[in-house]
PDB file of C-alpha atoms and ligand atoms in Angstrom:
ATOM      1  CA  UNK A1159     116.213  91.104 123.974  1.00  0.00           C
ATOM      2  CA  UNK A1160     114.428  88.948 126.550  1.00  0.00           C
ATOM      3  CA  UNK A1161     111.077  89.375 124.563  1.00  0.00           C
ATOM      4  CA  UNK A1162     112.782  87.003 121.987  1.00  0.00           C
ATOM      5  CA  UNK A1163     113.907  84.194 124.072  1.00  0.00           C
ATOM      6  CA  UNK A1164     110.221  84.343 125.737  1.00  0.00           C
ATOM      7  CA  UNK A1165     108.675  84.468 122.050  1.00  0.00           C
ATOM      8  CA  UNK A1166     110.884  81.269 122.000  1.00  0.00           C
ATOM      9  CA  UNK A1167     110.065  79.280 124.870  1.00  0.00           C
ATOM     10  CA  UNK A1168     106.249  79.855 123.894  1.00  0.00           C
ATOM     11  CA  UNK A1169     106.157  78.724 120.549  1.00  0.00           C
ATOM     12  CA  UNK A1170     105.431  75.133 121.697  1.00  0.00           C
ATOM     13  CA  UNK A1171     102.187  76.478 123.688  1.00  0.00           C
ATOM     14  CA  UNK A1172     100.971  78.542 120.735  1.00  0.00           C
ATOM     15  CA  UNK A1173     101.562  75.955 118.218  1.00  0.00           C
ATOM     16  CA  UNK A1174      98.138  74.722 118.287  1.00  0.00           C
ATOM     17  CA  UNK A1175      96.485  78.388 117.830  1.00  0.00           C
ATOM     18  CA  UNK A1176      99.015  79.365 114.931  1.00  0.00           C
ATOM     19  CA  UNK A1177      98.028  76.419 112.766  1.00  0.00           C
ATOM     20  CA  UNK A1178      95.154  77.987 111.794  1.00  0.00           C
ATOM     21  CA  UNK A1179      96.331  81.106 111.286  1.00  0.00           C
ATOM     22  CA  UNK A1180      97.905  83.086 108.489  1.00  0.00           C
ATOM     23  CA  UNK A1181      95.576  85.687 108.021  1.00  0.00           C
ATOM     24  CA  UNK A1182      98.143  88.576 109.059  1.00  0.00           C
ATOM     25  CA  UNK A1183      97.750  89.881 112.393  1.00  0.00           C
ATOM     26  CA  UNK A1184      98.121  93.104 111.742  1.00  0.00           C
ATOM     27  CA  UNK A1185      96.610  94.420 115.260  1.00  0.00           C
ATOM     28  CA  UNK A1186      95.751  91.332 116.510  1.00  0.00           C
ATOM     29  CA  UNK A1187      98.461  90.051 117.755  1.00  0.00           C
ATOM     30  CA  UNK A1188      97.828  88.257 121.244  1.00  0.00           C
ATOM     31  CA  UNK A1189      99.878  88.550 124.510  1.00  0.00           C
ATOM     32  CA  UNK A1190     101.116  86.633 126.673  1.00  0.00           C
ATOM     33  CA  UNK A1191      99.472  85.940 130.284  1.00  0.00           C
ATOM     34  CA  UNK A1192     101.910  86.366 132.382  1.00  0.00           C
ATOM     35  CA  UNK A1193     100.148  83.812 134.904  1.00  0.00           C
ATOM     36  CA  UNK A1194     100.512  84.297 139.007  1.00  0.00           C
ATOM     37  CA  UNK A1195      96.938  85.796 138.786  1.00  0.00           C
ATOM     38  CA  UNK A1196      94.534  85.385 142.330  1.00  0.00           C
ATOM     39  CA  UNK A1197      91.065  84.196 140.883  1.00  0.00           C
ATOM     40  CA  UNK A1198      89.626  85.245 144.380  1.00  0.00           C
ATOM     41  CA  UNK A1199      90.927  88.503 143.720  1.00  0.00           C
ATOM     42  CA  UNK A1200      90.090  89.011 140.202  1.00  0.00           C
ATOM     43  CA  UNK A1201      86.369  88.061 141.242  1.00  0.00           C
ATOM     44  CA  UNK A1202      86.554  90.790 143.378  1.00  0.00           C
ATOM     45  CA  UNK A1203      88.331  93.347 141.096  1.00  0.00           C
ATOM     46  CA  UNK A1204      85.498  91.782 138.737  1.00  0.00           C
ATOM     47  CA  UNK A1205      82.217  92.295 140.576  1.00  0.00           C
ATOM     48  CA  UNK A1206      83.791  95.713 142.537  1.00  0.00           C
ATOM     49  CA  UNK A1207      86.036  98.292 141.678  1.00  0.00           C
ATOM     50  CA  UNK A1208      87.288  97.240 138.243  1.00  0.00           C
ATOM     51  CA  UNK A1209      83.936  98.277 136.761  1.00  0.00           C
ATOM     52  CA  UNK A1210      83.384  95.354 134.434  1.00  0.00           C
ATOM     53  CA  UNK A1211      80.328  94.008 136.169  1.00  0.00           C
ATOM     54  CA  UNK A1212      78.564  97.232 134.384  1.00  0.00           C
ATOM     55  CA  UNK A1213      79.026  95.761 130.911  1.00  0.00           C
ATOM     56  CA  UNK A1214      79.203  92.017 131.370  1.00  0.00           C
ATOM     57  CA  UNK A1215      77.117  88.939 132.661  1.00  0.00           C
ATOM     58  CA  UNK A1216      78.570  86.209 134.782  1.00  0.00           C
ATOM     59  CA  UNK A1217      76.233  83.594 135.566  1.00  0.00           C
ATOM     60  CA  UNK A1218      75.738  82.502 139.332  1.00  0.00           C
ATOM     61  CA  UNK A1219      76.850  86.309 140.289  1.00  0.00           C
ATOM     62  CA  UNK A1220      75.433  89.658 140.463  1.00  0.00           C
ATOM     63  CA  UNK A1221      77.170  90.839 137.506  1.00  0.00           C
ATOM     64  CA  UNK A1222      74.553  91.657 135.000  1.00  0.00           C
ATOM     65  CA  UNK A1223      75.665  93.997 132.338  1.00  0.00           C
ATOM     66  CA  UNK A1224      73.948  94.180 129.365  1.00  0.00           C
ATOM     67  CA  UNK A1225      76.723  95.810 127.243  1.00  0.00           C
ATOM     68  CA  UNK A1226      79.700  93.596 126.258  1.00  0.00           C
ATOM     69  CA  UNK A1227      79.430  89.474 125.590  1.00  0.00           C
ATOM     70  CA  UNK A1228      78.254  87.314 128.246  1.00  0.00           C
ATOM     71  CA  UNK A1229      81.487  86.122 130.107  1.00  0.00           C
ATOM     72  CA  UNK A1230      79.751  83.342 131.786  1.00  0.00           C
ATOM     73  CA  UNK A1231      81.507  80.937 129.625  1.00  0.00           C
ATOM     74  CA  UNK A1232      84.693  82.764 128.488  1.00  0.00           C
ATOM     75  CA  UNK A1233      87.336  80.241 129.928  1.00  0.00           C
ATOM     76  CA  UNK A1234      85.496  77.582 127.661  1.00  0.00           C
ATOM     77  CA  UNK A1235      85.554  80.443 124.312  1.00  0.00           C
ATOM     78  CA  UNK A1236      89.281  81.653 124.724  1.00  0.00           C
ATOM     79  CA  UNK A1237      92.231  80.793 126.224  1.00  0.00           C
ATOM     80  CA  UNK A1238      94.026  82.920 129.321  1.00  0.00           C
ATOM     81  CA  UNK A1239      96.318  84.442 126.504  1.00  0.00           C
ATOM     82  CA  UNK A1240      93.245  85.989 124.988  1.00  0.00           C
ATOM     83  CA  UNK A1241      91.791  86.928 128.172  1.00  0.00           C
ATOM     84  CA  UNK A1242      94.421  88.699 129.443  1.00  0.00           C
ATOM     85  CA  UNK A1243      94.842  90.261 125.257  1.00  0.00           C
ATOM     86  CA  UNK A1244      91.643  91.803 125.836  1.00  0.00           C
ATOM     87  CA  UNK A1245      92.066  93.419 129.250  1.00  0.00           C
ATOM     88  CA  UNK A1246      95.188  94.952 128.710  1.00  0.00           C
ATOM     89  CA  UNK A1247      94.336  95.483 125.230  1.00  0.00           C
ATOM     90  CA  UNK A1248      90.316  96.228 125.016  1.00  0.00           C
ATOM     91  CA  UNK A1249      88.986  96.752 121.544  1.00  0.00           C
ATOM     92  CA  UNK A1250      86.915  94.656 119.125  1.00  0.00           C
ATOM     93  CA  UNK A1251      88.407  91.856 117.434  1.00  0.00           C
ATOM     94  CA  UNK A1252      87.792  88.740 114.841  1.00  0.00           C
ATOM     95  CA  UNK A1253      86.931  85.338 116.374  1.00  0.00           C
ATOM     96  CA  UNK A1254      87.381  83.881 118.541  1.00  0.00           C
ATOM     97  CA  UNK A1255      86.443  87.594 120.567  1.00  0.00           C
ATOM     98  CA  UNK A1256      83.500  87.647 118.550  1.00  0.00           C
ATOM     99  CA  UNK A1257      80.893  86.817 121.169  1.00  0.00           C
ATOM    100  CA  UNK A1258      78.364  89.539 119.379  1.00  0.00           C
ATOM    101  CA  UNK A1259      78.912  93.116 121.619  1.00  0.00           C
ATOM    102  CA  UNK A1260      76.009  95.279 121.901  1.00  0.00           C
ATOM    103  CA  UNK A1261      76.407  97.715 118.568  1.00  0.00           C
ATOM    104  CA  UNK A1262      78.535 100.682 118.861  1.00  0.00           C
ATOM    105  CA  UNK A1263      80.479 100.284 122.347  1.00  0.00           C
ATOM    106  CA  UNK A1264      83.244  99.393 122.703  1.00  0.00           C
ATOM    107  CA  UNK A1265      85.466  98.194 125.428  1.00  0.00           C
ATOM    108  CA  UNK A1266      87.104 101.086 127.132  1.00  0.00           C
ATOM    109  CA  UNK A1267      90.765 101.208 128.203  1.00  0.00           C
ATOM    110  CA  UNK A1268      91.690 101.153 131.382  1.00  0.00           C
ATOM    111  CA  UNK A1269      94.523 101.509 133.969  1.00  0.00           C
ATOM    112  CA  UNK A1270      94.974  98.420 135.884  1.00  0.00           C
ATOM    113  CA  UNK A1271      98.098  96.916 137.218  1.00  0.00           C
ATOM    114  CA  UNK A1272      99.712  93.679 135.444  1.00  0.00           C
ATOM    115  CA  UNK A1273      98.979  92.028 138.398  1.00  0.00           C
ATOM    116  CA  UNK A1274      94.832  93.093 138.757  1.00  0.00           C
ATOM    117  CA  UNK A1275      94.811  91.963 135.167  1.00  0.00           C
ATOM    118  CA  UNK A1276      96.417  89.000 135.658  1.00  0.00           C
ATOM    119  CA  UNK A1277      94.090  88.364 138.786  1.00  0.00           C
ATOM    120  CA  UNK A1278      90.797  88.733 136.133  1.00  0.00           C
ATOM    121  CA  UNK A1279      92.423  86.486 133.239  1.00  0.00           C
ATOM    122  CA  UNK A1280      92.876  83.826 136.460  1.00  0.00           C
ATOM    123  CA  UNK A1281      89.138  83.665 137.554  1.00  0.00           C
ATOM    124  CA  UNK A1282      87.832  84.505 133.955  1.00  0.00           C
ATOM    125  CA  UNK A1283      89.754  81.648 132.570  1.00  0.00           C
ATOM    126  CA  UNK A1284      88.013  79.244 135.650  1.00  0.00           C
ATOM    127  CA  UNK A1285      84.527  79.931 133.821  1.00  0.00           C
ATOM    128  CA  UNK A1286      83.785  77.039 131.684  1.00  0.00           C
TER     129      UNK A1286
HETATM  130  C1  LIG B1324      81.777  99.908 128.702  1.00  0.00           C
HETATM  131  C2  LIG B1324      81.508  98.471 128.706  1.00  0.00           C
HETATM  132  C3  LIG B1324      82.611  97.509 129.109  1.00  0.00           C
HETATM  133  C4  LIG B1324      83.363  97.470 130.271  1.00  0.00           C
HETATM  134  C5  LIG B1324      83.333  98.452 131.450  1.00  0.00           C
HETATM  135  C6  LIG B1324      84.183  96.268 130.183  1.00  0.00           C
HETATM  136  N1  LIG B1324      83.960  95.626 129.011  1.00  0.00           N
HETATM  137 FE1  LIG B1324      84.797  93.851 128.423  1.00  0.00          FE
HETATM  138  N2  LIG B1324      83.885  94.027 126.622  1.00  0.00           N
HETATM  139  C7  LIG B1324      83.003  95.033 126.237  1.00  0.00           C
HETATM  140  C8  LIG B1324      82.675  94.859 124.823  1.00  0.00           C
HETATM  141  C9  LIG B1324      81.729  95.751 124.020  1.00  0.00           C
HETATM  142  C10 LIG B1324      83.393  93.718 124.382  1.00  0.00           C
HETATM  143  C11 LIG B1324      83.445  93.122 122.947  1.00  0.00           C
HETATM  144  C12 LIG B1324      84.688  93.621 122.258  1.00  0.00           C
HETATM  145  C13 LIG B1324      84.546  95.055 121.848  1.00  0.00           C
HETATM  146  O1  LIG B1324      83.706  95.337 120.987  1.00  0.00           O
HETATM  147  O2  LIG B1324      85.270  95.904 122.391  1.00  0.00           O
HETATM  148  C14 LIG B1324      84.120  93.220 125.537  1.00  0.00           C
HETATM  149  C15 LIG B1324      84.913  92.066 125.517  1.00  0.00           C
HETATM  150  C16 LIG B1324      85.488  91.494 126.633  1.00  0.00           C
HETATM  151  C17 LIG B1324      86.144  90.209 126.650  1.00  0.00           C
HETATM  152  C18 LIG B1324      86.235  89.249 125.454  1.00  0.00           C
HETATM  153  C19 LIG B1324      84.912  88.477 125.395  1.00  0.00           C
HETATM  154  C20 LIG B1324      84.642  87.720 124.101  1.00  0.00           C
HETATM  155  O3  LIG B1324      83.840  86.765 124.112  1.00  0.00           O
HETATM  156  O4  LIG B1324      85.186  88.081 123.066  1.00  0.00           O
HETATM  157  C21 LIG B1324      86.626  90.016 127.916  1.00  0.00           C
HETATM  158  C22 LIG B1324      87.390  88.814 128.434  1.00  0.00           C
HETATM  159  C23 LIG B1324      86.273  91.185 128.689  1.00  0.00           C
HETATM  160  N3  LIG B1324      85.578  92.049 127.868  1.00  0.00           N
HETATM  161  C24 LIG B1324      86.611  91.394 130.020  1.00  0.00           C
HETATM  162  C25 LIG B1324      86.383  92.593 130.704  1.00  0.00           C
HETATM  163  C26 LIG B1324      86.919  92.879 132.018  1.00  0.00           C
HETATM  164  C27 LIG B1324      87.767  91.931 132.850  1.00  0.00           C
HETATM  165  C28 LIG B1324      86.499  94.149 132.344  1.00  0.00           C
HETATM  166  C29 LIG B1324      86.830  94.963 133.593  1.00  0.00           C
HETATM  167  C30 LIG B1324      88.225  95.329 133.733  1.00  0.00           C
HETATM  168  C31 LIG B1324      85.690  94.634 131.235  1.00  0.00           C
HETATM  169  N4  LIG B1324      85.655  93.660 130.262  1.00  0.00           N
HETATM  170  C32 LIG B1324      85.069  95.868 131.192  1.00  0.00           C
HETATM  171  C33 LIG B1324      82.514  96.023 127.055  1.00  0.00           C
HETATM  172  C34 LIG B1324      83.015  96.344 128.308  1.00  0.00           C
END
């Protein structure tokens, strides 16, 4: 299967994250950000119709939420692969997610294309 030869080519990138691993995964295992993601439009998506403004803080823009972990320095906290994990994936997990949520919500699914969430793991990823 193509999965495998990509599971392949990215164990050189991933080499550095699995060394201090072991625990098993379980459901934690992270994907892989497919990259060719628009920061410009993943602001957009962002601050507009992708909702996430609602739960999360960006510093320097008029998202504000007060619900999820501050995002304002998420590009400096995980890498794209866990960005774009936890947009196509939502739900709490261990570090390094573990900015503190508020208690008792959690990240809800959604339906966006590969493409939008590759556009949010872009500019998300800029935020150091
Ligand atoms: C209903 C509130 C809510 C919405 C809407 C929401 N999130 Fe979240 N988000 C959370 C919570 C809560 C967490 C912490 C993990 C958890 O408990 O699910 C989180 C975690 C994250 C994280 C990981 C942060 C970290 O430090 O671990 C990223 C990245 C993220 N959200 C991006 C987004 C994006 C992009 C959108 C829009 C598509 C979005 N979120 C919409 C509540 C929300």
């Amino acid at each position: 299967m193509v999965r495998k030869l990509m599971a392949g080519l990215s164990v050189a990138a991933v080499l550095g994250l699995a060394a201090c691993g072991g625990s098993s995964g379980g459901s934690g295992s992270v994907l892989k950000y497919p990259g060719g993601g628009s920061a410009s439009a993943g602001k957009t998506l962002f601050l507009g119709a992708g909702g996430c403004s609602a739960c999360h803080t960006v510093a320097g823009t008029s998202a504000a939420g007060q619900i999820g972990p501050d995002l304002s320095h998420v590009g400096s906290a995980l890498t794209p692969d866990q960005i774009y994990t936890q947009i196509s994936d939502p739900k709490p997990r261990p570090a390094p997610y573990a900015t503190p949520p508020r208690q008792g919500v959690a990240m809800p699914q959604n339906s966006l294309t590969t493409q939008q969430r590759a556009d949010l793991t872009a500019w998300l990823s800029t935020l150091k």
